[in-house]
Short mmCIF file of C-alpha atoms in Angstrom, two decimals:
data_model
loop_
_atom_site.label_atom_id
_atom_site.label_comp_id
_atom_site.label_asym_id
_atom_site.label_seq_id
_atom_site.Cartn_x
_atom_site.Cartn_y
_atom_site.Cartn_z
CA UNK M 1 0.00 0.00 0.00
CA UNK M 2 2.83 2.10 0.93
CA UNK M 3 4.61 1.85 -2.35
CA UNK M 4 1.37 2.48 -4.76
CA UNK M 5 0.88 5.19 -3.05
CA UNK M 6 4.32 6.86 -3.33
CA UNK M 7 4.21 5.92 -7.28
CA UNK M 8 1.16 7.98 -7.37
CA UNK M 9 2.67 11.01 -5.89
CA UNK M 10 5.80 10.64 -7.92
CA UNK M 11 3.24 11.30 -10.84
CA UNK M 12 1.96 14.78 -9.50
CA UNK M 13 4.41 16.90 -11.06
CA UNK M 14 3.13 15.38 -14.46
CA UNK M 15 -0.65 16.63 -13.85
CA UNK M 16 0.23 20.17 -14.22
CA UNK M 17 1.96 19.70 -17.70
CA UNK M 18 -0.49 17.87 -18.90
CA UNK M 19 -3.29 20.02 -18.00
CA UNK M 20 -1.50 22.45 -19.81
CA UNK M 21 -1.29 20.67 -23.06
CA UNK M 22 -4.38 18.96 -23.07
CA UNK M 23 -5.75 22.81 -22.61
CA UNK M 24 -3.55 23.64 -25.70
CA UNK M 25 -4.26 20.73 -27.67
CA UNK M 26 -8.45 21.76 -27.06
CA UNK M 27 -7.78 25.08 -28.40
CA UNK M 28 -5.58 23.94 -31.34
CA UNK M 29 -9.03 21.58 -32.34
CA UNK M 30 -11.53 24.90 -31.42
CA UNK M 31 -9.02 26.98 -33.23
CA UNK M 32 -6.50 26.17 -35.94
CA UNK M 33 -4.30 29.30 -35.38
CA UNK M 34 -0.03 30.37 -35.09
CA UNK M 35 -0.63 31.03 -31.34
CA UNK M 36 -2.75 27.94 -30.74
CA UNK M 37 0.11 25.88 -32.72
CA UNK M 38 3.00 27.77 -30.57
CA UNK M 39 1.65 26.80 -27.68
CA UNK M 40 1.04 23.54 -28.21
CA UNK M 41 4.83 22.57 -29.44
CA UNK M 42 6.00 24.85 -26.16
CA UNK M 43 3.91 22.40 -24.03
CA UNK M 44 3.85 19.50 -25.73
CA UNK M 45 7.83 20.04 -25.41
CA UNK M 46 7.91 20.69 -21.81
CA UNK M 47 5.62 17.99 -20.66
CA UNK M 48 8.09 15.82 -22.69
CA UNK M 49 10.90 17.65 -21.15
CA UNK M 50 9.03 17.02 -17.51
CA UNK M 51 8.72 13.17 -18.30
CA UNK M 52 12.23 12.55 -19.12
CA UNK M 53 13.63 14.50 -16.59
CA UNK M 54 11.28 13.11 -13.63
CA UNK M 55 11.60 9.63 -14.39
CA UNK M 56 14.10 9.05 -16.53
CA UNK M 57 17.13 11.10 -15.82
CA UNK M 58 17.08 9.32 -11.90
CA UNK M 59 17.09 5.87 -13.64
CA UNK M 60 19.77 6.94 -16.14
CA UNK M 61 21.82 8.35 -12.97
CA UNK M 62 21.63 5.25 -11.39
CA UNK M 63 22.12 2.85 -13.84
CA UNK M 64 25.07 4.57 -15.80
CA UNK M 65 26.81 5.72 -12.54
CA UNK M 66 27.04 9.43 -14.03
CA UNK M 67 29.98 11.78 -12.60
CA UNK M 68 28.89 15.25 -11.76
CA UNK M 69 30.36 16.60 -15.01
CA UNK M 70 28.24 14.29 -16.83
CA UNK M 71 25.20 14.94 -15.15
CA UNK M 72 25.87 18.68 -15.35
CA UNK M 73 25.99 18.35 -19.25
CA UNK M 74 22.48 16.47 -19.45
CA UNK M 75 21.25 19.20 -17.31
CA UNK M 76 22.40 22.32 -19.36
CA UNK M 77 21.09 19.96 -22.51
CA UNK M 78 17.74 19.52 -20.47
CA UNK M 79 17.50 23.32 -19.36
CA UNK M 80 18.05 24.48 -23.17
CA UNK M 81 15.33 22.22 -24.25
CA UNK M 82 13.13 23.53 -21.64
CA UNK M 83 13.61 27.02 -22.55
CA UNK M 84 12.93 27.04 -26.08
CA UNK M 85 9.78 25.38 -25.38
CA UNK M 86 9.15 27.86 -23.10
CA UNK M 87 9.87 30.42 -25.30
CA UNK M 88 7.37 28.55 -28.01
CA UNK M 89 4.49 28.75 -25.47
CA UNK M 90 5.26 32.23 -24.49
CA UNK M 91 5.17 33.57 -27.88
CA UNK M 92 2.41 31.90 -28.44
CA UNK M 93 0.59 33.07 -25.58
CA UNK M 94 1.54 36.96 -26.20
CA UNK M 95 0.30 36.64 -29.96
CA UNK M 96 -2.80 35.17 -28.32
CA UNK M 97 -3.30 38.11 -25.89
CA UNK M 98 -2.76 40.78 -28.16
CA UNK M 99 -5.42 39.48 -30.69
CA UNK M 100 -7.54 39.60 -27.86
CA UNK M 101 -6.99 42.65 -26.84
CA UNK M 102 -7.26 44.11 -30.43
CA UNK M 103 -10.54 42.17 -31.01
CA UNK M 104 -11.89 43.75 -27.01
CA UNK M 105 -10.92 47.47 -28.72
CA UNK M 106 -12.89 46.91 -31.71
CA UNK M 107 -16.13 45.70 -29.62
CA UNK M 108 -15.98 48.66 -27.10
CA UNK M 109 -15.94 51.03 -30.17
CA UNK M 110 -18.84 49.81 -31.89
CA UNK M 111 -21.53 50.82 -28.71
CA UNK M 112 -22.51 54.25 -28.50
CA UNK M 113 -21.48 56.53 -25.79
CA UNK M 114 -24.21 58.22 -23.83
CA UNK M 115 -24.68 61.62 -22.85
CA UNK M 116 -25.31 61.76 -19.35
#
């Protein structure tokens, strides 16, 4: 009992990522788009990115009995991975809010003002 339930919260910091890209991945179906597509790589990257280095990297650690240096260079690999899809999601996102904004500007124009 102990042991399933310790698997289960090694999982947790997956839920977040996946969220994320299953959020993304919805609003790439509802809307076929360059921000919708940015941000699904970014995520879609880093929920990768999360996988590998949650589960994997520990296993690889132990198993290939990795010497600080080496680990070092899988992290700097791992961290330049993670920040490009970072950057794909961000760009992605600010596209997305600055259509929306535009489209919010053209709304609140079209009412008419009143004359109190």
């Amino acid at each position: 009992m102990n042991s399933i339930l310790a698997n289960l919260l090694s999982l947790t910091p997956i839920i977040p990522p996946c969220i994320v890209f299953g959020a993304c991945c919805f609003f790439l179906i509802k809307k076929s788009s360059v921000e919708a597509i940015l941000m699904t790589i970014g995520s879609g990257i880093a929920l990768i990115v999360n996988i590998l280095y949650s589960f994997l990297m520990p296993l690889l650690m132990a198993a290939q009995n990795l010497t600080p240096t080496e680990v070092i260079r899988y992290n700097t690999i791992v961290g330049v991975i993670s920040f490009t899809a970072g950057l794909c999601f961000a760009a992605g996102l600010l596209i997305l809010v600055i259509n929306t904004v535009k489209k919010n500007k053209v709304i609140y124009n079209q009412f008419p003002k009143s004359n109190d």
